[in-house]
Short mmCIF file of C-alpha atoms and ligand atoms in Angstrom, two decimals:
data_model
loop_
_atom_site.label_atom_id
_atom_site.label_comp_id
_atom_site.label_asym_id
_atom_site.label_seq_id
_atom_site.Cartn_x
_atom_site.Cartn_y
_atom_site.Cartn_z
CA MET A 13 -12.62 -2.56 -13.57
CA ASP A 14 -13.01 -3.78 -17.15
CA PRO A 15 -13.33 -7.58 -16.85
CA SER A 16 -12.06 -8.09 -20.40
CA LEU A 17 -8.63 -6.73 -19.46
CA PRO A 18 -6.09 -9.18 -18.07
CA ARG A 19 -5.24 -8.21 -14.55
CA PHE A 20 -1.60 -9.21 -14.86
CA GLN A 21 0.67 -9.90 -17.73
CA LYS A 22 1.37 -13.62 -18.04
CA ALA A 23 4.55 -14.31 -16.11
CA HIS A 24 6.57 -17.51 -16.18
CA GLY A 25 7.74 -19.38 -13.14
CA LYS A 26 7.75 -16.50 -10.67
CA SER A 27 9.08 -16.96 -7.18
CA GLU A 28 6.82 -16.57 -4.17
CA ALA A 29 8.42 -13.20 -3.33
CA GLU A 30 7.95 -11.98 -6.91
CA ILE A 31 4.28 -12.98 -6.86
CA ARG A 32 3.78 -11.03 -3.64
CA ARG A 33 5.56 -8.02 -5.14
CA ARG A 34 3.34 -8.12 -8.26
CA ILE A 35 0.14 -8.39 -6.19
CA LEU A 36 1.26 -5.41 -4.08
CA GLN A 37 2.05 -3.43 -7.24
CA ALA A 38 -1.40 -4.23 -8.61
CA ILE A 39 -2.97 -2.92 -5.39
CA PHE A 40 -0.75 0.19 -5.47
CA GLU A 41 -1.83 0.86 -9.07
CA MET A 42 -5.47 0.38 -8.01
CA ARG A 43 -5.89 -2.58 -10.36
CA LEU A 44 -6.96 -4.86 -7.51
CA PRO A 45 -9.77 -3.16 -5.58
CA PRO A 46 -10.71 -3.82 -1.95
CA GLY A 47 -12.90 -6.91 -1.57
CA GLU A 48 -11.82 -8.42 -4.93
CA ARG A 49 -11.85 -12.22 -4.81
CA LEU A 50 -8.71 -14.11 -5.79
CA THR A 51 -8.43 -17.82 -6.39
CA GLU A 52 -5.39 -20.08 -6.18
CA GLU A 53 -6.19 -21.52 -9.62
CA GLN A 54 -6.38 -18.09 -11.25
CA LEU A 55 -3.12 -16.90 -9.66
CA ALA A 56 -1.29 -20.18 -10.40
CA GLU A 57 -2.26 -19.87 -14.06
CA THR A 58 -1.42 -16.17 -14.25
CA PHE A 59 2.05 -16.64 -12.78
CA ASP A 60 2.63 -20.08 -14.33
CA VAL A 61 3.52 -21.61 -10.99
CA SER A 62 2.22 -24.42 -8.81
CA ARG A 63 -0.64 -23.82 -6.41
CA THR A 64 1.81 -24.52 -3.57
CA VAL A 65 3.81 -21.41 -4.45
CA VAL A 66 0.61 -19.36 -4.77
CA ARG A 67 -0.59 -20.67 -1.41
CA GLN A 68 2.67 -19.51 0.24
CA ALA A 69 2.31 -16.03 -1.26
CA ILE A 70 -1.33 -15.80 -0.17
CA ALA A 71 -0.46 -16.98 3.35
CA ARG A 72 2.21 -14.32 3.77
CA LEU A 73 -0.02 -11.53 2.42
CA ALA A 74 -2.82 -12.74 4.71
CA GLN A 75 -0.45 -12.59 7.69
CA ASP A 76 0.21 -8.95 6.84
CA GLY A 77 -3.54 -8.25 6.66
CA ILE A 78 -3.43 -7.45 2.93
CA LEU A 79 -5.45 -10.48 1.85
CA VAL A 80 -8.26 -11.98 3.88
CA LYS A 81 -8.81 -15.75 3.86
CA MET A 82 -12.24 -17.08 4.74
CA PRO A 83 -13.18 -20.75 4.98
CA ASN A 84 -15.45 -21.91 2.14
CA ILE A 85 -15.36 -18.46 0.58
CA GLY A 86 -11.79 -18.05 -0.47
CA THR A 87 -9.37 -15.16 -0.49
CA THR A 88 -10.25 -11.53 -0.98
CA VAL A 89 -8.28 -8.31 -1.04
CA ALA A 90 -8.70 -6.55 2.33
CA ALA A 91 -11.31 -3.81 2.61
CA PRO A 92 -10.32 -1.74 5.66
CA THR A 93 -13.21 -0.24 7.62
CA ARG A 94 -13.16 3.45 8.62
CA LYS A 95 -12.11 2.47 12.13
CA GLU A 96 -9.28 0.28 10.78
CA THR A 97 -8.18 3.11 8.50
CA ARG A 98 -8.08 5.58 11.42
CA ASP A 99 -6.01 3.02 13.36
CA ILE A 100 -3.63 2.47 10.42
CA LEU A 101 -3.04 6.21 10.03
CA ALA A 102 -2.53 6.60 13.78
CA VAL A 103 0.27 4.01 13.65
CA ARG A 104 1.79 5.61 10.55
CA LYS A 105 1.90 8.97 12.36
CA MET A 106 3.76 7.29 15.22
CA VAL A 107 6.24 5.39 13.07
CA GLU A 108 7.07 7.38 9.94
CA PRO A 109 8.29 10.63 11.53
CA ASP A 110 10.79 8.49 13.45
CA ILE A 111 11.90 6.70 10.26
CA VAL A 112 12.85 9.98 8.60
CA ARG A 113 14.38 11.33 11.82
CA MET A 114 16.59 8.23 11.91
CA LEU A 115 17.54 8.63 8.22
CA ALA A 116 18.47 12.28 8.76
CA ALA A 117 20.82 11.21 11.56
CA GLY A 118 22.53 9.11 8.82
CA PRO A 119 24.61 7.71 7.36
CA VAL A 120 22.30 6.41 4.62
CA GLY A 121 25.00 5.56 2.06
CA GLY A 122 23.47 5.34 -1.43
CA GLY A 123 20.03 5.79 0.11
CA LEU A 124 19.81 9.47 -0.78
CA ASP A 125 20.52 8.71 -4.43
CA ARG A 126 17.73 6.14 -4.43
CA LEU A 127 15.33 8.65 -2.85
CA HIS A 128 16.25 11.34 -5.37
CA ALA A 129 15.88 8.88 -8.27
CA HIS A 130 12.46 7.96 -6.93
CA LEU A 131 11.38 11.62 -6.70
CA ALA A 132 12.43 12.06 -10.34
CA LYS A 133 10.17 9.16 -11.36
CA GLU A 134 7.25 10.64 -9.40
CA LYS A 135 7.80 13.97 -11.16
CA ALA A 136 7.87 12.31 -14.60
CA ALA A 137 4.63 10.42 -13.88
CA ARG A 138 3.00 13.63 -12.63
CA ASN A 139 4.10 15.55 -15.73
CA SER A 140 2.85 12.88 -18.11
CA ASP A 141 -0.46 12.57 -16.20
CA ASP A 142 0.10 8.84 -15.72
CA ARG A 143 -2.32 8.38 -12.79
CA GLY A 144 -1.83 4.68 -12.08
CA THR A 145 1.96 4.91 -12.06
CA LEU A 146 1.92 8.11 -9.99
CA VAL A 147 -0.35 6.63 -7.32
CA ARG A 148 1.86 3.51 -7.15
CA LEU A 149 5.09 5.53 -6.98
CA THR A 150 3.84 7.86 -4.25
CA GLY A 151 2.86 4.80 -2.20
CA GLU A 152 6.22 3.12 -2.85
CA PHE A 153 8.04 6.24 -1.63
CA HIS A 154 6.96 5.43 1.92
CA LEU A 155 8.25 1.84 1.57
CA LEU A 156 11.53 3.07 0.12
CA LEU A 157 12.15 5.15 3.26
CA ALA A 158 11.85 1.97 5.34
CA GLU A 159 14.09 0.07 2.89
CA VAL A 160 16.76 2.76 3.02
CA ALA A 161 16.67 2.47 6.80
CA ALA A 162 17.72 -1.18 6.15
CA ASN A 163 15.41 -2.56 8.82
CA ASP A 164 13.46 -5.59 7.57
CA VAL A 165 10.92 -5.47 10.39
CA LEU A 166 10.17 -1.85 9.54
CA THR A 167 9.91 -2.65 5.82
CA ARG A 168 7.41 -5.41 6.50
CA LEU A 169 5.38 -3.23 8.86
CA MET A 170 5.32 -0.36 6.36
CA THR A 171 4.36 -2.70 3.50
CA GLY A 172 1.22 -3.70 5.39
CA LEU A 173 0.37 -0.16 6.49
CA GLN A 174 1.00 1.44 3.09
CA THR A 175 -0.91 -1.23 1.16
CA LEU A 176 -3.93 -0.96 3.46
CA THR A 177 -3.79 2.84 3.12
CA CYS A 178 -3.96 2.47 -0.69
CA LEU A 179 -7.05 0.27 -0.33
CA ALA A 180 -8.61 2.76 2.10
CA ILE A 181 -8.01 5.57 -0.39
CA LEU A 182 -10.09 3.67 -2.95
CA LEU A 183 -12.87 3.25 -0.39
CA TYR A 184 -12.90 6.63 1.36
CA ALA A 185 -11.18 9.28 -0.78
CA GLU A 186 -13.37 11.62 -2.74
CA GLN A 187 -10.97 11.10 -5.63
CA ASP A 188 -8.15 8.61 -6.09
CA LYS A 189 -5.47 11.08 -5.14
CA ALA A 190 -1.77 10.43 -5.04
CA CYS A 191 0.29 12.05 -2.26
CA PRO A 192 0.23 15.87 -2.64
CA PRO A 193 3.02 17.28 -4.86
CA ASP A 194 6.26 18.62 -3.28
CA GLU A 195 5.72 17.12 0.16
CA HIS A 196 7.94 14.09 -0.53
CA SER A 197 10.74 16.31 -1.79
CA ARG A 198 10.52 18.49 1.35
CA ILE A 199 11.02 15.37 3.44
CA VAL A 200 13.98 14.18 1.33
CA ASN A 201 15.59 17.65 1.44
CA ALA A 202 15.41 17.67 5.23
CA ILE A 203 17.00 14.19 5.35
CA ALA A 204 19.76 15.37 2.97
CA GLU A 205 20.45 18.36 5.23
CA GLY A 206 20.62 16.06 8.25
CA ASN A 207 17.75 17.95 9.83
CA GLY A 208 15.82 15.25 11.65
CA GLU A 209 13.30 17.51 13.36
CA THR A 210 12.28 19.17 10.10
CA ALA A 211 12.05 15.80 8.35
CA ALA A 212 9.84 14.42 11.12
CA ARG A 213 7.63 17.53 11.13
CA GLU A 214 7.23 17.44 7.33
CA MET A 215 6.33 13.74 7.44
CA LEU A 216 3.69 14.28 10.12
CA ARG A 217 2.23 17.20 8.17
CA HIS A 218 2.19 15.06 5.02
CA LEU A 219 0.39 12.16 6.72
CA LYS A 220 -2.21 14.58 8.11
CA HIS A 221 -2.87 15.74 4.54
CA VAL A 222 -3.28 12.12 3.39
CA GLU A 223 -5.75 11.58 6.24
CA ALA A 224 -7.63 14.82 5.54
CA ASP A 225 -8.37 13.59 2.00
CA LEU A 226 -10.28 10.62 3.38
CA LYS A 227 -13.84 10.68 4.66
CA LEU A 228 -13.34 8.78 7.91
CA ASP A 229 -15.95 10.38 10.14
CA GLY A 230 -18.77 8.34 11.56
CA GLU A 231 -19.50 4.70 11.99
CA ASP A 232 -18.92 1.97 9.46
CA LYS A 233 -22.49 1.65 8.24
CA ALA A 234 -22.14 -1.19 5.78
CA SER A 235 -20.55 -4.05 7.69
CA ASN A 236 -17.72 -5.69 5.85
CA PHE A 237 -17.99 -9.02 4.12
CA SER A 238 -16.44 -11.14 6.87
CA GLU A 239 -18.72 -9.57 9.49
CA THR A 240 -21.73 -10.28 7.30
CA MET A 241 -20.67 -13.90 6.88
CA ALA A 242 -20.14 -14.22 10.64
CA TRP A 243 -23.62 -12.81 11.20
CA LEU A 244 -25.13 -15.24 8.67
CA ARG A 245 -23.42 -18.14 10.46
CA GLY A 246 -25.06 -16.92 13.67
CA ALA A 247 -21.72 -16.07 15.30
ZN1 LIG B 328 3.36 10.27 0.54
#
Protein backbone atom coordinates (compact mmCIF):
# COMPACT_ATOMS: atom_id res chain seq x y z
CA MET A 1 0.00 0.00 0.00
CA ASP A 2 1.33 3.45 -0.88
CA PRO A 3 1.74 5.22 2.50
CA SER A 4 1.41 8.64 0.88
CA LEU A 5 -2.20 7.94 -0.09
CA PRO A 6 -4.89 8.76 2.45
CA ARG A 7 -6.63 5.60 3.46
CA PHE A 8 -10.03 7.24 3.76
CA GLN A 9 -11.48 10.47 2.57
CA LYS A 10 -11.91 12.91 5.44
CA ALA A 11 -15.43 12.48 6.74
CA HIS A 12 -17.22 14.76 9.18
CA GLY A 13 -19.03 13.62 12.26
CA LYS A 14 -19.78 10.05 11.19
CA SER A 15 -21.92 7.82 13.33
CA GLU A 16 -20.50 4.65 14.85
CA ALA A 17 -22.42 2.51 12.33
CA GLU A 18 -21.13 4.60 9.43
CA ILE A 19 -17.54 4.25 10.66
CA ARG A 20 -17.95 0.48 10.81
CA ARG A 21 -19.44 0.46 7.32
CA ARG A 22 -16.50 2.50 5.93
CA ILE A 23 -13.92 0.24 7.59
CA LEU A 24 -15.66 -2.83 6.13
CA GLN A 25 -15.74 -1.19 2.69
CA ALA A 26 -12.01 -0.45 2.96
CA ILE A 27 -11.36 -4.13 3.76
CA PHE A 28 -13.63 -5.25 0.90
CA GLU A 29 -11.72 -2.98 -1.50
CA MET A 30 -8.44 -4.41 -0.16
CA ARG A 31 -7.31 -0.99 1.09
CA LEU A 32 -6.88 -2.29 4.63
CA PRO A 33 -4.73 -5.43 4.53
CA PRO A 34 -4.69 -8.20 7.14
CA GLY A 35 -2.52 -7.33 10.14
CA GLU A 36 -2.66 -3.55 9.48
CA ARG A 37 -2.48 -1.58 12.73
CA LEU A 38 -5.19 0.98 13.46
CA THR A 39 -5.14 3.56 16.22
CA GLU A 40 -8.03 5.33 17.91
CA GLU A 41 -6.33 8.71 17.34
CA GLN A 42 -5.90 8.09 13.61
CA LEU A 43 -9.51 6.92 13.16
CA ALA A 44 -10.93 9.74 15.31
CA GLU A 45 -9.09 12.28 13.18
CA THR A 46 -10.03 10.61 9.89
CA PHE A 47 -13.73 10.49 10.74
CA ASP A 48 -13.75 13.76 12.71
CA VAL A 49 -15.37 12.12 15.71
CA SER A 50 -14.53 11.61 19.37
CA ARG A 51 -12.39 8.68 20.45
CA THR A 52 -15.43 7.35 22.32
CA VAL A 53 -17.30 6.82 19.04
CA VAL A 54 -14.22 5.21 17.48
CA ARG A 55 -13.83 2.95 20.51
CA GLN A 56 -17.45 1.75 20.11
CA ALA A 57 -16.90 0.97 16.42
CA ILE A 58 -13.65 -0.89 17.19
CA ALA A 59 -15.32 -2.87 19.99
CA ARG A 60 -18.13 -4.03 17.72
CA LEU A 61 -15.76 -5.00 14.88
CA ALA A 62 -13.57 -6.83 17.41
CA GLN A 63 -16.62 -8.76 18.66
CA ASP A 64 -17.21 -9.91 15.09
CA GLY A 65 -13.57 -11.02 14.78
CA ILE A 66 -12.79 -8.44 12.09
CA LEU A 67 -10.42 -6.38 14.23
CA VAL A 68 -8.14 -7.85 16.87
CA LYS A 69 -7.43 -5.90 20.06
CA MET A 70 -4.27 -6.68 21.99
CA PRO A 71 -3.24 -5.09 25.28
CA ASN A 72 -0.29 -2.70 24.94
CA ILE A 73 -0.14 -3.31 21.20
CA GLY A 74 -3.36 -1.86 19.94
CA THR A 75 -5.83 -2.86 17.28
CA THR A 76 -5.02 -4.65 14.06
CA VAL A 77 -7.06 -5.91 11.14
CA ALA A 78 -7.58 -9.68 11.54
CA ALA A 79 -5.25 -12.01 9.66
CA PRO A 80 -7.06 -15.37 9.48
CA THR A 81 -4.82 -18.44 9.57
CA ARG A 82 -5.29 -21.25 7.02
CA LYS A 83 -7.14 -23.29 9.63
CA GLU A 84 -9.44 -20.34 10.45
CA THR A 85 -10.06 -19.81 6.75
CA ARG A 86 -11.01 -23.48 6.25
CA ASP A 87 -13.38 -23.15 9.23
CA ILE A 88 -14.92 -19.93 7.86
CA LEU A 89 -15.57 -21.54 4.47
CA ALA A 90 -17.01 -24.64 6.12
CA VAL A 91 -19.56 -22.46 7.94
CA ARG A 92 -20.34 -20.50 4.78
CA LYS A 93 -21.06 -23.76 2.93
CA MET A 94 -23.49 -24.71 5.70
CA VAL A 95 -25.26 -21.36 5.88
CA GLU A 96 -25.38 -19.74 2.44
CA PRO A 97 -27.10 -22.51 0.47
CA ASP A 98 -29.90 -22.29 3.04
CA ILE A 99 -30.10 -18.49 2.70
CA VAL A 100 -30.75 -18.73 -1.04
CA ARG A 101 -33.10 -21.70 -0.57
CA MET A 102 -35.11 -19.56 1.85
CA LEU A 103 -35.13 -16.60 -0.57
CA ALA A 104 -36.33 -18.81 -3.43
CA ALA A 105 -39.26 -19.93 -1.25
CA GLY A 106 -40.13 -16.18 -1.15
CA PRO A 107 -41.72 -13.75 -0.97
CA VAL A 108 -38.74 -11.38 -1.14
CA GLY A 109 -40.67 -8.22 -2.08
CA GLY A 110 -38.31 -5.65 -3.63
CA GLY A 111 -35.38 -7.94 -2.83
CA LEU A 112 -35.12 -9.29 -6.36
CA ASP A 113 -34.86 -5.77 -7.77
CA ARG A 114 -32.05 -5.02 -5.35
CA LEU A 115 -30.24 -8.23 -6.35
CA HIS A 116 -30.61 -7.46 -10.06
CA ALA A 117 -29.42 -3.87 -9.53
CA HIS A 118 -26.40 -5.24 -7.69
CA LEU A 119 -25.58 -7.68 -10.52
CA ALA A 120 -25.72 -4.75 -12.96
CA LYS A 121 -23.14 -2.87 -10.86
CA GLU A 122 -20.88 -5.94 -10.75
CA LYS A 123 -21.12 -6.22 -14.54
CA ALA A 124 -20.25 -2.53 -15.02
CA ALA A 125 -17.21 -2.82 -12.73
CA ARG A 126 -16.09 -5.97 -14.57
CA ASN A 127 -16.47 -4.28 -17.96
CA SER A 128 -14.54 -1.19 -16.89
CA ASP A 129 -11.81 -3.32 -15.27
CA ASP A 130 -12.29 -1.54 -11.95
CA ARG A 131 -10.66 -4.22 -9.74
CA GLY A 132 -11.14 -2.64 -6.32
CA THR A 133 -14.82 -1.91 -6.88
CA LEU A 134 -15.45 -5.32 -8.42
CA VAL A 135 -13.85 -7.19 -5.52
CA ARG A 136 -15.89 -5.10 -3.05
CA LEU A 137 -19.15 -5.59 -4.96
CA THR A 138 -18.73 -9.35 -5.31
CA GLY A 139 -18.15 -9.55 -1.54
CA GLU A 140 -21.16 -7.33 -0.83
CA PHE A 141 -23.37 -9.59 -2.96
CA HIS A 142 -23.18 -12.24 -0.25
CA LEU A 143 -24.17 -9.70 2.43
CA LEU A 144 -27.04 -8.45 0.29
CA LEU A 145 -28.52 -11.96 0.19
CA ALA A 146 -28.60 -11.96 3.99
CA GLU A 147 -30.07 -8.43 4.04
CA VAL A 148 -32.80 -9.38 1.60
CA ALA A 149 -33.64 -12.28 3.89
CA ALA A 150 -34.34 -9.52 6.48
CA ASN A 151 -32.70 -11.45 9.31
CA ASP A 152 -30.36 -9.24 11.36
CA VAL A 153 -28.61 -12.17 13.04
CA LEU A 154 -27.84 -13.64 9.63
CA THR A 155 -26.63 -10.27 8.31
CA ARG A 156 -24.26 -9.89 11.23
CA LEU A 157 -22.98 -13.46 10.89
CA MET A 158 -22.43 -13.04 7.15
CA THR A 159 -20.68 -9.67 7.65
CA GLY A 160 -18.07 -11.38 9.82
CA LEU A 161 -17.68 -14.40 7.54
CA GLN A 162 -17.52 -12.40 4.31
CA THR A 163 -15.06 -9.84 5.68
CA LEU A 164 -12.73 -12.54 7.00
CA THR A 165 -12.96 -14.31 3.63
CA CYS A 166 -11.83 -11.08 1.90
CA LEU A 167 -8.83 -10.89 4.24
CA ALA A 168 -8.04 -14.57 3.63
CA ILE A 169 -8.13 -13.97 -0.13
CA LEU A 170 -5.39 -11.35 0.28
CA LEU A 171 -3.32 -13.84 2.29
CA TYR A 172 -3.88 -17.09 0.42
CA ALA A 173 -5.13 -16.43 -3.12
CA GLU A 174 -2.63 -16.64 -5.93
CA GLN A 175 -4.21 -13.48 -7.29
CA ASP A 176 -6.71 -11.09 -5.74
CA LYS A 177 -9.66 -12.57 -7.55
CA ALA A 178 -13.23 -11.43 -7.32
CA CYS A 179 -15.98 -14.07 -7.38
CA PRO A 180 -16.01 -15.87 -10.77
CA PRO A 181 -18.22 -14.21 -13.43
CA ASP A 182 -21.81 -15.45 -14.01
CA GLU A 183 -22.08 -17.52 -10.85
CA HIS A 184 -23.91 -14.80 -8.91
CA SER A 185 -26.41 -14.34 -11.73
CA ARG A 186 -27.08 -18.11 -11.83
CA ILE A 187 -27.94 -17.97 -8.14
CA VAL A 188 -30.22 -14.93 -8.58
CA ASN A 189 -31.97 -16.53 -11.58
CA ALA A 190 -32.75 -19.64 -9.53
CA ILE A 191 -34.15 -17.46 -6.72
CA ALA A 192 -36.28 -15.54 -9.27
CA GLU A 193 -37.65 -18.84 -10.61
CA GLY A 194 -38.46 -19.96 -7.07
CA ASN A 195 -36.17 -22.94 -7.51
CA GLY A 196 -34.62 -23.37 -4.08
CA GLU A 197 -32.73 -26.58 -4.80
CA THR A 198 -31.00 -25.10 -7.85
CA ALA A 199 -30.19 -21.90 -5.95
CA ALA A 200 -28.67 -23.89 -3.08
CA ARG A 201 -26.68 -26.12 -5.45
CA GLU A 202 -25.35 -23.11 -7.39
CA MET A 203 -24.33 -21.38 -4.15
CA LEU A 204 -22.47 -24.45 -2.90
CA ARG A 205 -20.71 -24.82 -6.24
CA HIS A 206 -19.78 -21.12 -6.15
CA LEU A 207 -18.34 -21.33 -2.63
CA LYS A 208 -16.28 -24.38 -3.64
CA HIS A 209 -14.80 -22.29 -6.48
CA VAL A 210 -13.95 -19.49 -4.03
CA GLU A 211 -12.25 -22.06 -1.80
CA ALA A 212 -10.40 -23.70 -4.69
CA ASP A 213 -8.75 -20.36 -5.50
CA LEU A 214 -7.11 -20.29 -2.09
CA LYS A 215 -3.98 -22.19 -1.09
CA LEU A 216 -5.19 -23.64 2.20
CA ASP A 217 -3.30 -26.92 2.33
CA GLY A 218 -0.83 -27.61 5.08
CA GLU A 219 -0.06 -26.12 8.43
CA ASP A 220 0.14 -22.46 9.29
CA LYS A 221 3.90 -22.14 9.25
CA ALA A 222 4.31 -18.53 10.26
CA SER A 223 2.43 -18.13 13.52
CA ASN A 224 0.23 -15.09 13.62
CA PHE A 225 1.08 -11.94 15.49
CA SER A 226 -1.01 -12.63 18.60
CA GLU A 227 0.47 -16.12 18.93
CA THR A 228 3.96 -14.68 18.63
CA MET A 229 3.21 -12.11 21.32
CA ALA A 230 1.77 -14.83 23.57
CA TRP A 231 4.93 -16.87 23.05
CA LEU A 232 7.13 -13.86 23.85
CA ARG A 233 5.16 -13.31 27.07
CA GLY A 234 5.90 -16.94 27.95
CA ALA A 235 2.22 -17.93 27.79
ZN1 LIG B 1 -19.58 -14.63 -4.68
